[in-house]
Coordinates of C-alpha atoms in Angstrom, one line a residue:
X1 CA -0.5 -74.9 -25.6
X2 CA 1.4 -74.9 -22.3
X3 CA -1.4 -75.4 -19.4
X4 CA -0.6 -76.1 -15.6
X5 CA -3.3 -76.4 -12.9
X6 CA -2.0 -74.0 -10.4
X7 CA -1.1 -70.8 -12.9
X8 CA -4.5 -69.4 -12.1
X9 CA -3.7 -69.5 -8.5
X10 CA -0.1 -67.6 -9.0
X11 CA -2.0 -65.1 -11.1
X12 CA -4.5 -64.8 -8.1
X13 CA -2.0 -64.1 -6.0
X14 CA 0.1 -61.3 -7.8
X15 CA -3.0 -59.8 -8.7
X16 CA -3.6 -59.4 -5.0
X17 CA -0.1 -58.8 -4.1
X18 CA -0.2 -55.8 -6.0
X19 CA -3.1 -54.5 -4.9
X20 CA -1.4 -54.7 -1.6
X21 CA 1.6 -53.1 -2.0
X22 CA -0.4 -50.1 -3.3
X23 CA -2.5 -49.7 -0.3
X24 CA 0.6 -49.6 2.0
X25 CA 2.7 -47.6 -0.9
X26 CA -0.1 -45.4 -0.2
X27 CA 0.2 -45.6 3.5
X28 CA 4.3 -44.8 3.3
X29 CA 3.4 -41.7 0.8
X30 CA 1.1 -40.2 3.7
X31 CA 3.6 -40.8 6.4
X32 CA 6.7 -39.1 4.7
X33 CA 4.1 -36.0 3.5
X34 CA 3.4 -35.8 6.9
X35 CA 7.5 -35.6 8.0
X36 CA 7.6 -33.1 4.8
X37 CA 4.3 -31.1 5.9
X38 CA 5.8 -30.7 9.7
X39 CA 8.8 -29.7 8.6
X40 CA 7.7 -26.7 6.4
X41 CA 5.3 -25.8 9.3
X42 CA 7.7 -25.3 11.5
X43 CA 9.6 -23.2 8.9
X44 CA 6.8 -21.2 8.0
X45 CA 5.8 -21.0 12.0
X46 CA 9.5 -19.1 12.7
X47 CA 8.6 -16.9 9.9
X48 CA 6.1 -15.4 11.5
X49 CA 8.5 -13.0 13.3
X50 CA 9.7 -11.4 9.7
X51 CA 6.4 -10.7 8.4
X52 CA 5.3 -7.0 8.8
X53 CA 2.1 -6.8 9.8
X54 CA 0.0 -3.4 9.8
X55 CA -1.7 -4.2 12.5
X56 CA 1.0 -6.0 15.3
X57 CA -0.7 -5.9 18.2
X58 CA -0.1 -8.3 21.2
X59 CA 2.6 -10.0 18.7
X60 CA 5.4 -10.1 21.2
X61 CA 3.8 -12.7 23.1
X62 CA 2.4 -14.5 19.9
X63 CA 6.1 -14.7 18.5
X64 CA 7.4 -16.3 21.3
X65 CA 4.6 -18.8 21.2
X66 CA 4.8 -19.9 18.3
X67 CA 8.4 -19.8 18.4
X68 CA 8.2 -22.7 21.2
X69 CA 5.4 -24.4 19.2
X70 CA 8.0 -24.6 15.9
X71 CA 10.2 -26.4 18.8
X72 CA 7.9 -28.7 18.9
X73 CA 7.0 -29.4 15.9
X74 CA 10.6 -30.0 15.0
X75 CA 10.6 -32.9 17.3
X76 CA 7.2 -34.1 15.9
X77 CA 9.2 -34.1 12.8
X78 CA 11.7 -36.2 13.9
X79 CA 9.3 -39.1 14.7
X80 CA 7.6 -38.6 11.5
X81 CA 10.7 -38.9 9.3
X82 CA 11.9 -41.8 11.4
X83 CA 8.5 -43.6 11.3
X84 CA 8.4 -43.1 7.2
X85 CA 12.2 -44.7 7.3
X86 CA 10.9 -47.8 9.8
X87 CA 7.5 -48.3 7.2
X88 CA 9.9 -48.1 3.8
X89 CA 12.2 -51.3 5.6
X90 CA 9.9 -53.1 7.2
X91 CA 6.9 -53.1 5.3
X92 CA 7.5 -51.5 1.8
X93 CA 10.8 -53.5 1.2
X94 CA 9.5 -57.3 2.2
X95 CA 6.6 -56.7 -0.4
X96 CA 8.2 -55.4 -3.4
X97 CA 11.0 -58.1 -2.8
X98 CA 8.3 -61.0 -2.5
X99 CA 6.6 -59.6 -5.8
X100 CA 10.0 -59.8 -7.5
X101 CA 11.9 -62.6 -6.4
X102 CA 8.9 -65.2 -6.1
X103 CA 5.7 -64.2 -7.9
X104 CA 7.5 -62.8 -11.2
X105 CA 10.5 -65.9 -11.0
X106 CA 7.6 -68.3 -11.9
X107 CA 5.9 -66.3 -14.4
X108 CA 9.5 -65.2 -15.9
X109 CA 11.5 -68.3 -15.3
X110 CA 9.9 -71.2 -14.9
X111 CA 7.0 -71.5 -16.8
X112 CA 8.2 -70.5 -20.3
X113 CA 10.9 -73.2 -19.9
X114 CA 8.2 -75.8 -18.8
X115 CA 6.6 -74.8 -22.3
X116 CA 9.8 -74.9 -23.9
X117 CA 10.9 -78.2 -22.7
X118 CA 7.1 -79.3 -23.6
X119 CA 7.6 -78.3 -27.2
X120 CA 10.7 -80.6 -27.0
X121 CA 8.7 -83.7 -26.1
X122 CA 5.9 -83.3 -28.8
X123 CA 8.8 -82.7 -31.3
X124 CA 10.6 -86.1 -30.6
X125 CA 7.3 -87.7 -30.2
X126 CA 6.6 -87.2 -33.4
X127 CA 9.9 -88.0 -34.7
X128 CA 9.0 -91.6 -32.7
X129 CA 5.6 -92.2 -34.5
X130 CA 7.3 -91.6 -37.9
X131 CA 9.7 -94.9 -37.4
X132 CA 9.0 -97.1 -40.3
X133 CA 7.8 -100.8 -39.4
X134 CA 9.1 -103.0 -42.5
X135 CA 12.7 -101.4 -42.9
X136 CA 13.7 -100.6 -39.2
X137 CA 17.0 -99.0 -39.0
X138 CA 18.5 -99.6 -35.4
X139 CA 20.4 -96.4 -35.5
X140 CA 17.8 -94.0 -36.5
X141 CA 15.5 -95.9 -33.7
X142 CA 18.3 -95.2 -30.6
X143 CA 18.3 -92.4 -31.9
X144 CA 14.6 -91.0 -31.7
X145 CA 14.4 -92.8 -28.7
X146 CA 17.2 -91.3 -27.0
X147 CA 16.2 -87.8 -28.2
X148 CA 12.2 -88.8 -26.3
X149 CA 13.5 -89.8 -23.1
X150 CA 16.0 -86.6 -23.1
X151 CA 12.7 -84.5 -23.3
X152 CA 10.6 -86.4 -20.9
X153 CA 13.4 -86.3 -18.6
X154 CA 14.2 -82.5 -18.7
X155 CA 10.3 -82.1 -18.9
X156 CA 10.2 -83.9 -15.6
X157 CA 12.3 -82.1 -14.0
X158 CA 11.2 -78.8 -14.7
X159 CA 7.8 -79.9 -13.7
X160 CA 9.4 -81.0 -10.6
X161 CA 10.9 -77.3 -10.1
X162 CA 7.5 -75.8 -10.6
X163 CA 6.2 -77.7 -8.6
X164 CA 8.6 -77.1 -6.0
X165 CA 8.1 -73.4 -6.1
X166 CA 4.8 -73.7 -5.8
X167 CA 5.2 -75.4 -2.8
X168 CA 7.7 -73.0 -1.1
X169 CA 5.5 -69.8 -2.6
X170 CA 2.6 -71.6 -0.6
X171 CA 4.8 -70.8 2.9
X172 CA 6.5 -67.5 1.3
X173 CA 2.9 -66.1 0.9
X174 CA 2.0 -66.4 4.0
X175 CA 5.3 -64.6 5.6
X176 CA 5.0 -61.9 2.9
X177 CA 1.5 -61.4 4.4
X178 CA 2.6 -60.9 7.8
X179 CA 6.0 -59.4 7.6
X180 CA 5.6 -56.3 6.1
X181 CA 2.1 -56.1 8.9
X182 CA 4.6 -56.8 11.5
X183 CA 6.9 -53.9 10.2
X184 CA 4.1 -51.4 9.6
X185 CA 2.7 -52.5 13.6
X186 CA 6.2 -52.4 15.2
X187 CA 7.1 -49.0 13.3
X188 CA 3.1 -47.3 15.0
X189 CA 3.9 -48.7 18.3
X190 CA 7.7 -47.1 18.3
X191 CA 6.2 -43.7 17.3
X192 CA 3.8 -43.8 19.7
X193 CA 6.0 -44.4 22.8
X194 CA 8.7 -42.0 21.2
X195 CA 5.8 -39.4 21.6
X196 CA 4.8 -40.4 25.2
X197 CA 8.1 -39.8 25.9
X198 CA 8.6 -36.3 24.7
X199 CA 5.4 -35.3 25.7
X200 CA 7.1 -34.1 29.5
X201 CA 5.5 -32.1 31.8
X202 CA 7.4 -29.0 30.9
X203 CA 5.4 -29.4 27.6
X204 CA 2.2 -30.3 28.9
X205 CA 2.7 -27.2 31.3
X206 CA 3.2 -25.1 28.1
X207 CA 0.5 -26.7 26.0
X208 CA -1.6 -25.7 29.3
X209 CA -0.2 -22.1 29.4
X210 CA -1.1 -21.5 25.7
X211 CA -5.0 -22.9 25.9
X212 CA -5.0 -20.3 28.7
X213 CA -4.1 -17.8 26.6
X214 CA -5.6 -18.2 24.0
X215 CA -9.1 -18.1 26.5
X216 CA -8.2 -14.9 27.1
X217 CA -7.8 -13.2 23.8
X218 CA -11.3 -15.2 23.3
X219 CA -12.3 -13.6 26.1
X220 CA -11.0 -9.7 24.9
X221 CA -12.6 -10.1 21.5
X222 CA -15.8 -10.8 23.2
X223 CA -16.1 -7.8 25.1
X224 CA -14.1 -6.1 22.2
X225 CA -16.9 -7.0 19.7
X226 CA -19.7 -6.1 22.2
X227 CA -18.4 -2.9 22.2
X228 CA -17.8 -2.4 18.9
X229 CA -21.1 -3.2 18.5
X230 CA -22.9 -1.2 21.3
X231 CA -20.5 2.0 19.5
X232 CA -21.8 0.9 16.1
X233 CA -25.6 0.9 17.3
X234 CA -25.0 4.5 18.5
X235 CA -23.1 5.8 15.5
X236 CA -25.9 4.4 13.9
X237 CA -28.8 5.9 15.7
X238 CA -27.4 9.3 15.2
X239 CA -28.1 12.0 13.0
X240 CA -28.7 11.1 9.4
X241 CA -27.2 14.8 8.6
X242 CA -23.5 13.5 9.1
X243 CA -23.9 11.7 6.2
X244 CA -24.8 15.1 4.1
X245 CA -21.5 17.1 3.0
X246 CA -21.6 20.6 4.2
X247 CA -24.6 20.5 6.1
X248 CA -25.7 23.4 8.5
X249 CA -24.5 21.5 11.9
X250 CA -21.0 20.7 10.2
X251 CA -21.1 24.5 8.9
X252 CA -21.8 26.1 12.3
X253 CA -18.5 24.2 13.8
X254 CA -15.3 26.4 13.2
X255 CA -12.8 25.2 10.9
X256 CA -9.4 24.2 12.5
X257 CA -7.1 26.7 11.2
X258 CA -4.0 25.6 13.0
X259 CA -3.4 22.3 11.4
X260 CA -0.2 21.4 9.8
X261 CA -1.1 18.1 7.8
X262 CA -4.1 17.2 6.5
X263 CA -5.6 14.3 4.4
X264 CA -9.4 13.6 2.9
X265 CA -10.9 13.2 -0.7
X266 CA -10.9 16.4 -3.1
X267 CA -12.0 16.8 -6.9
X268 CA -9.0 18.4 -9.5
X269 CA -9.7 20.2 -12.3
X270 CA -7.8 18.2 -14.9
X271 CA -7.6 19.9 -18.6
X272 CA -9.0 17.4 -21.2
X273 CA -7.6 19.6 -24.4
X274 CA -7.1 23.4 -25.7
X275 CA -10.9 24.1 -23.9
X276 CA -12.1 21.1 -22.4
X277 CA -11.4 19.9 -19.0
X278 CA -12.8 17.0 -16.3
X279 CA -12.8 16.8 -12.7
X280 CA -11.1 13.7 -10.8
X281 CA -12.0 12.7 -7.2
X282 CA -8.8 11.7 -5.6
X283 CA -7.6 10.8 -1.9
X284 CA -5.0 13.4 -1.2
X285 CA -3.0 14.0 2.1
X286 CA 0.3 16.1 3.3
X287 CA 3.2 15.0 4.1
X288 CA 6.1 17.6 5.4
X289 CA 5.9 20.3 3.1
X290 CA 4.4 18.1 0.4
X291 CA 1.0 17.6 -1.1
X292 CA 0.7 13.9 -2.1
X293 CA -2.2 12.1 -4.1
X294 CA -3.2 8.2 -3.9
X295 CA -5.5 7.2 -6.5
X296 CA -7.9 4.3 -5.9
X297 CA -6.3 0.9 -5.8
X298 CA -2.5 2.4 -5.3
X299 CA -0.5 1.1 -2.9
X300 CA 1.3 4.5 -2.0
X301 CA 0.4 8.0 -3.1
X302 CA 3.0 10.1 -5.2
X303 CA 4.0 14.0 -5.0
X304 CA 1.7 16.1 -6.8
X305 CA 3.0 20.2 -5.4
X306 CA 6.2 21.3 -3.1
X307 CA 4.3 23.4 -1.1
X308 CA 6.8 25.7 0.7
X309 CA 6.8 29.3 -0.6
X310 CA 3.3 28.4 -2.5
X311 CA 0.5 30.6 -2.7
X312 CA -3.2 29.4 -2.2
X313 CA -6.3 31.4 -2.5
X314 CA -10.1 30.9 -3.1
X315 CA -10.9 30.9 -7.3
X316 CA -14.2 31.0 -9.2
X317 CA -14.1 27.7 -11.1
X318 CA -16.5 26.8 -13.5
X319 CA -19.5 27.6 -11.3
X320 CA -18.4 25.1 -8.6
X321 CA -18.5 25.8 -4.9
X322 CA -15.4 25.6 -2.2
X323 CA -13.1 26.0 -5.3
X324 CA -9.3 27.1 -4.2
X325 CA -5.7 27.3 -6.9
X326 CA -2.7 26.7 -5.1
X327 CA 0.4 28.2 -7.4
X328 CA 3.9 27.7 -7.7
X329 CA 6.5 30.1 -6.0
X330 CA 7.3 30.3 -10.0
X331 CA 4.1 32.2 -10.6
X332 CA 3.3 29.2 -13.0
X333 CA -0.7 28.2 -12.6
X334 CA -0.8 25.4 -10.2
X335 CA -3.6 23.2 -9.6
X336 CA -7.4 23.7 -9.0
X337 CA -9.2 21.9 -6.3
X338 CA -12.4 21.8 -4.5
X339 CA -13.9 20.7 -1.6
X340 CA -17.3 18.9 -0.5
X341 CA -18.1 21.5 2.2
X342 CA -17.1 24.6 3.6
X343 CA -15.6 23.7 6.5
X344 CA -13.2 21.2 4.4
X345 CA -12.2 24.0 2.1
X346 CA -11.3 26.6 4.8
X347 CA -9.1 24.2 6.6
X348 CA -7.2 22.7 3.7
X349 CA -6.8 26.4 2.8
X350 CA -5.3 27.0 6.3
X351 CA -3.0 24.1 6.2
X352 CA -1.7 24.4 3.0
X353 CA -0.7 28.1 3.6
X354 CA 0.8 27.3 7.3
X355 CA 2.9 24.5 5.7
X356 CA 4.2 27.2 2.2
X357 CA 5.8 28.9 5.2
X358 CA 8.3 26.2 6.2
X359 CA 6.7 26.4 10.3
X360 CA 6.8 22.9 10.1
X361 CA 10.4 22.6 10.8
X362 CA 10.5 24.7 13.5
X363 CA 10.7 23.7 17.2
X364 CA 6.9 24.9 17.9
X365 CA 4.9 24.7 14.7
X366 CA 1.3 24.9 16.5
X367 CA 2.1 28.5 18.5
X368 CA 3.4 29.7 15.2
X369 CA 0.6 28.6 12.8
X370 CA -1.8 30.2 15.8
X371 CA -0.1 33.6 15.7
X372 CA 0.1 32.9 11.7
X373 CA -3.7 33.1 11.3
X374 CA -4.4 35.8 13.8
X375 CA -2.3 37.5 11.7
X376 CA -4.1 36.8 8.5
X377 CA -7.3 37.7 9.9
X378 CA -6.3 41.1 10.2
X379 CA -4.6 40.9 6.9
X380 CA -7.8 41.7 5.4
X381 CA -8.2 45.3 5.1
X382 CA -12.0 46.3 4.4
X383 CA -12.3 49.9 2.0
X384 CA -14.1 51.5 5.1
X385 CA -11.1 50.6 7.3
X386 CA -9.1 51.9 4.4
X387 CA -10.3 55.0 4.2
X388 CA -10.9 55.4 8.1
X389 CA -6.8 55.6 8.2
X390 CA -6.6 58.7 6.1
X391 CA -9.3 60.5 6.7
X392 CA -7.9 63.6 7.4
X393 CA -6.2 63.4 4.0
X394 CA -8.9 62.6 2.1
X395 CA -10.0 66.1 -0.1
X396 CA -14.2 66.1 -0.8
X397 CA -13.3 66.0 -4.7
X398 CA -10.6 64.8 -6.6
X399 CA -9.1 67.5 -9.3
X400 CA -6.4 67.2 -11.6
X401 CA -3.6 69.4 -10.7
X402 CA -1.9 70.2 -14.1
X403 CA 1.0 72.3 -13.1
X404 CA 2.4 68.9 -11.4
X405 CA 5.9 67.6 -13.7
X406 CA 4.6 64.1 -13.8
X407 CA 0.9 63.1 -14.2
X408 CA -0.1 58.7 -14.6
X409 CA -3.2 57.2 -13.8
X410 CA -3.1 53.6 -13.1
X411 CA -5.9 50.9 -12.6
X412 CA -5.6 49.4 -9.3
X413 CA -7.6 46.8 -6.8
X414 CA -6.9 47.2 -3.0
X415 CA -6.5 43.5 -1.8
X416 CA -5.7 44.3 2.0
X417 CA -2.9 45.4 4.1
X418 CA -0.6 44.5 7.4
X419 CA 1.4 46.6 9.5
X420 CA 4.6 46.7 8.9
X421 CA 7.4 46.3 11.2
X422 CA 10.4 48.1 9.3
X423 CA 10.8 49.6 5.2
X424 CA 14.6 48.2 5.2
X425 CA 13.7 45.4 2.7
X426 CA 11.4 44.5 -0.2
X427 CA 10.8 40.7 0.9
X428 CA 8.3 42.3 4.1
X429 CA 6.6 43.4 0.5
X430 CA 6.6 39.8 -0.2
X431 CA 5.7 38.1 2.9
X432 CA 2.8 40.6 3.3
X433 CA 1.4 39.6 -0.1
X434 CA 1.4 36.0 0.9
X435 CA -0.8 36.7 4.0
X436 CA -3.3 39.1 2.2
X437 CA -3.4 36.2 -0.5
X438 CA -3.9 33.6 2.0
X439 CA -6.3 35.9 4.2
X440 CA -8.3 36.3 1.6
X441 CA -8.2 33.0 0.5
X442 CA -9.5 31.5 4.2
X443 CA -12.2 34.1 4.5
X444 CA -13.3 33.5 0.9
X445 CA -13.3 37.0 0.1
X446 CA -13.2 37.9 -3.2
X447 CA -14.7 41.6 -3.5
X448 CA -12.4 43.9 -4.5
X449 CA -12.3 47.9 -4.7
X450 CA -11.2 49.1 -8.2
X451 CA -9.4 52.1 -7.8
X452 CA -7.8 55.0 -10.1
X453 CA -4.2 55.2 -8.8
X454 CA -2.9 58.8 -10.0
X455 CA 1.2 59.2 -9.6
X456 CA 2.3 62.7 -9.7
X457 CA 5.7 64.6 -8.6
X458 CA 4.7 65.0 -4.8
X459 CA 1.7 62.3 -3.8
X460 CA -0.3 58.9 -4.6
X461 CA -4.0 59.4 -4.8
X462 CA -6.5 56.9 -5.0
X463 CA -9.7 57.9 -6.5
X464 CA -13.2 56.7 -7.6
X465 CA -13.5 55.9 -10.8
X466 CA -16.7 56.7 -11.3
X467 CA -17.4 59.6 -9.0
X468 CA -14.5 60.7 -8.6
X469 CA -14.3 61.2 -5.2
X470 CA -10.5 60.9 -3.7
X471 CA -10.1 58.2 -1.0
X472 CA -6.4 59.1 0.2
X473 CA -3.8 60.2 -0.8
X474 CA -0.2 59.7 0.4
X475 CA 2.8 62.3 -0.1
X476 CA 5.6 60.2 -1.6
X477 CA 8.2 61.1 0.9
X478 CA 6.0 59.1 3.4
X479 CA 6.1 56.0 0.7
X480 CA 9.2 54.8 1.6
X481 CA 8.8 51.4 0.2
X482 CA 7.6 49.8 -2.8
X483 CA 8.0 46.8 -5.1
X484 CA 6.7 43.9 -7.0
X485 CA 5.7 40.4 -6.6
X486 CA 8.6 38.2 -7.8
X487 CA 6.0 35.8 -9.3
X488 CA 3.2 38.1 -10.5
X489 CA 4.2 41.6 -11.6
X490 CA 0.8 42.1 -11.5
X491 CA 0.6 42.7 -7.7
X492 CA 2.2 45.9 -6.1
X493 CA 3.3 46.6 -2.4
X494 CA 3.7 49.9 -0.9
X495 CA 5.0 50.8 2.5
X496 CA 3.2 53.8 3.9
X497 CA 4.7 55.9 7.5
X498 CA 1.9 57.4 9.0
X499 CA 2.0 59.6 11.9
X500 CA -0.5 59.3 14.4
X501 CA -1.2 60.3 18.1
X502 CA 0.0 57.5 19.9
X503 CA 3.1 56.8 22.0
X504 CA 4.4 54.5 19.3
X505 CA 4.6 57.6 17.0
X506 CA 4.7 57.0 13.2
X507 CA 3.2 53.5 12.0
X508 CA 4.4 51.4 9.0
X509 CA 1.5 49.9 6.8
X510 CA 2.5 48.0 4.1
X511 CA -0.8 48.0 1.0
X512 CA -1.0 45.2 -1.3
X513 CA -2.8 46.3 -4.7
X514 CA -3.3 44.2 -8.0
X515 CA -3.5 46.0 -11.2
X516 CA -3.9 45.4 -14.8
X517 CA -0.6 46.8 -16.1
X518 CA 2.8 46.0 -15.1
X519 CA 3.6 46.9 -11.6
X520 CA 7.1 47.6 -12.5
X521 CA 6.2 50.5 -14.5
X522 CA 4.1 51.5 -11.7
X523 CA 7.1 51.5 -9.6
X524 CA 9.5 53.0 -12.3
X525 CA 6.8 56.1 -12.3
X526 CA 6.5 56.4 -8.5
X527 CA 10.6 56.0 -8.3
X528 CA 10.8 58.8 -11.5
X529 CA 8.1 61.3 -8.9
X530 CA 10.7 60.9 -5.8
X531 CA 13.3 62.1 -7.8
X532 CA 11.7 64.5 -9.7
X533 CA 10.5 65.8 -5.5
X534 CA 14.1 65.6 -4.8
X535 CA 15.5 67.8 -7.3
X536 CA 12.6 70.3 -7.0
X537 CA 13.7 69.7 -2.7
X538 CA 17.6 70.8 -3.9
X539 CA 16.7 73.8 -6.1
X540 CA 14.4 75.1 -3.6
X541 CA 11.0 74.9 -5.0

């Protein structure tokens, strides 16, 4: 076994050595994370100005700030990445090459030759203690004894060596303690003055401006908070009947009929299956002529109606309250939704009929949706007004008059009527039946007069059903107008002159009705009596 005094000391001392090198591996590590941290801070600092943030406010000045403090940051970089270069030659490098060339030589090097050449010696020795005594060969004897000093000698010397680097490692160690100290010391100190140096008194000006600033905004949030909080104490000390939907203080405020976008939480009636069907409580809002839905936890709502040219009006819904069915100009059954109170309902009926007639795109959509709905409130015709405008053609009884060519009775429901500004085309018809549908539909009426509608060869009566007692009657040369809904044959317009007593002279009142046969063949009947009135007209009757 190979066995030298010192080993445990050189073993000592690597074990140490390596211990140290880790510590200020360690210390290097930090320093260049710090020159990569800076460096990505001042990237992500100039990215600031890309970011779009919802709420932006005061951001000018914050972009330019921070801005000057990337700047800054980029020198502070600088002297970061140089001080990680200074630690790796001057401290890093001395160690690692110390641990290499001198601690592992001796381990690698030296001693397994010592043991080799040690292994030598023994082997000759032995040889030597074999020589025989009575028959001694001179030859044999050089021989071994040649071969024994050979070993002791290059024994020796490698001893000698060892030794040798022991000695030098002795004063090595010690410089391998202090150098790479030196380095790490020197490469601080450098730092340090190249930071003194940059830190000028433009930048301590700045650095000054900033902790100014940011005193202030301290300063705003402060009084901002207190009275936030001062406004939260007295939202909360009021009232608790805000809180209740469609309570009687909420009621007694008038609905805002004018509006031309609106947004809040409604339930839709959603079909399930060929008879069932759920209701869904959704955000929903408007947007140009648009009614758009965001459900909970979307990031942007999607398009649920095209409003323009729609129809909305009040419905009876499953025995819900402040239910209303907005329809397709195709006549096809639109949606079904209700609101929490009454003042909600009214003025998403409002908007959504000022926005199905396009008066957002024109120059002033307020004064138009204001003269809309005046208009709409006196699209609701009540029977008493009804029959107050013919009175003097209204007979006590009503009795069929067989001798007439053409005789049809028709079911009919009086829904409300306009004045009419001119009988040259069948879309006033139309444009009429959209405000007595959205009338209706904002004053939540839904009564209706059911009328027998009885078309002969010279007149339109209107007469009770069950008493029946006539309400008007018009001659059909003052009808000079009628026509169907586009959508819903169902409904029926007719445009009625009337003479009256004022300067104007005759007046033009266009009648919307709703019936349960096809108004077409109404129309075909009251077309067939005109010309049956004109051919009686051109024979003379």
């Amino acid at each position: 076994m190979c066995h030298y005094p010192t080993l445990d000391n050189a073993e000592t001392l690597t074990e140490y050595t390596n211990k140290l090198l880790q510590s200020m591996q360690r210390v290097y590590g930090a320093q260049n994370e710090m020159s990569i941290a800076t460096q990505q801070l001042s990237k992500q600092l100039l990215a600031y100005e890309k970011q779009n943030f919802a709420l932006s406010k005061g951001d000018e000045e914050v972009i330019s700030t921070l801005q000057r403090f990337a700047r800054v940051v980029d020198e502070l970089n600088s002297l970061h990445t140089e001080l990680a270069k200074q630690l790796a030659d001057t401290m890093i490098f001395p160690m690692i090459q110390f641990r290499e060339r001198d601690l592992t030589g001796i381990h690698l090097i030296i001693i397994p030759f010592s043991c080799l050449f040690l292994a030598e010696h023994d082997a000759a020795m032995a040889k030597y203690s074999k020589l025989p005594k009575r028959r001694e060969n001179e030859k044999l004897k050089s021989e071994v004894v040649a071969e024994v000093a050979s070993a002791r000698k290059k024994q020796h010397q490698t001893s000698l060596q060892y030794y040798c680097a022991l000695n030098a490692l002795q004063y090595r160690k010690r410089g391998a303690m202090l150098d790479p100290l030196l380095g790490f010391t020197q490469g601080q100190i450098n730092f340090f003055k190249m930071g003194v140096e940059m830190f000028s008194k433009t930048l301590e000006d700045f650095l000054s401006s900033v902790a100014t600033m940011v005193h202030s905004i301290q300063g705003q949030l402060d009084t901002e908070a207190e009275s936030m909080r001062l406004t939260q104490q007295e939202l909360l000390l009021a009232n608790e009947s805000v809180y209740i939907p469609d309570n009687n203080a909420t009621a007694a405020q008038p609905a805002k009929r004018n509006l031309l976008q609106k947004a809040g939480y409604l339930n839709i009636r959603n079909k399930t299956g060929l008879v069932s069907t759920s209701w869904e409580r959704l955000y929903f809002f408007t947007q140009g002529g648009n009614l758009m839905c965001q459900p909970r936890g979307a990031v942007a709502g999607g398009l649920i109606l095209d409003l323009d040219n729609c129809s909305v009006m009040a419905v009876d819904c499953e025995d819900r309250r402040y239910c209303f069915q907005i329809t397709a100009p195709s006549g096809k059954t639109g949606i079904i939704l209700q609101a929490e109170g009454k003042q909600e309902y009214e003025e998403w009926i409002c908007t959504i009929n000022n926005i199905s007639r396009q008066i957002y795109l024109t120059d002033n959509p307020e004064a138009i949706a204001i003269k809309l709905n005046q208009t709409a409130v006196e699209a609701v015709t009540p029977m008493s007004t009804f029959q107050k405008k013919h009175e003097s053609l209204r007979p006590e009884r009503f009795y069929c008059f067989t001798d007439s060519l053409l005789h049809q009775v028709f079911v009919v429901r009086l829904l409300g009527s306009v004045e009419a500004r001119s009988d040259q085309s069948s879309e006033l018809i139309h444009e009429a039946m959209r405000q007595v549908l959205a009338a209706r539909a904002i004053h939540n009426v839904f009564r209706t007069t059911e009328l027998h509608l009885v078309v002969n060869s010279s007149s339109l009566r209107f007469v009770e059903p069950q008493t029946k007692v006539q309400r008007i009657s018009f001659a059909l040369k003052d009808v000079t107008l009628f026509a169907t809904n586009q959508d819903n044959k169902r409904l029926i317009g007719l445009v009625v002159r009337t003479n009256t007593q004022t300067p104007r002279g005759a007046t033009l009142n266009c009648y919307i009705f709703e019936t349960n046969d096809d108004g077409e063949k109404i129309c075909s009947f009251i077309k067939f009596g005109k010309d049956i009135a004109q051919t009686e007209k051109v024979r003379g009757f």
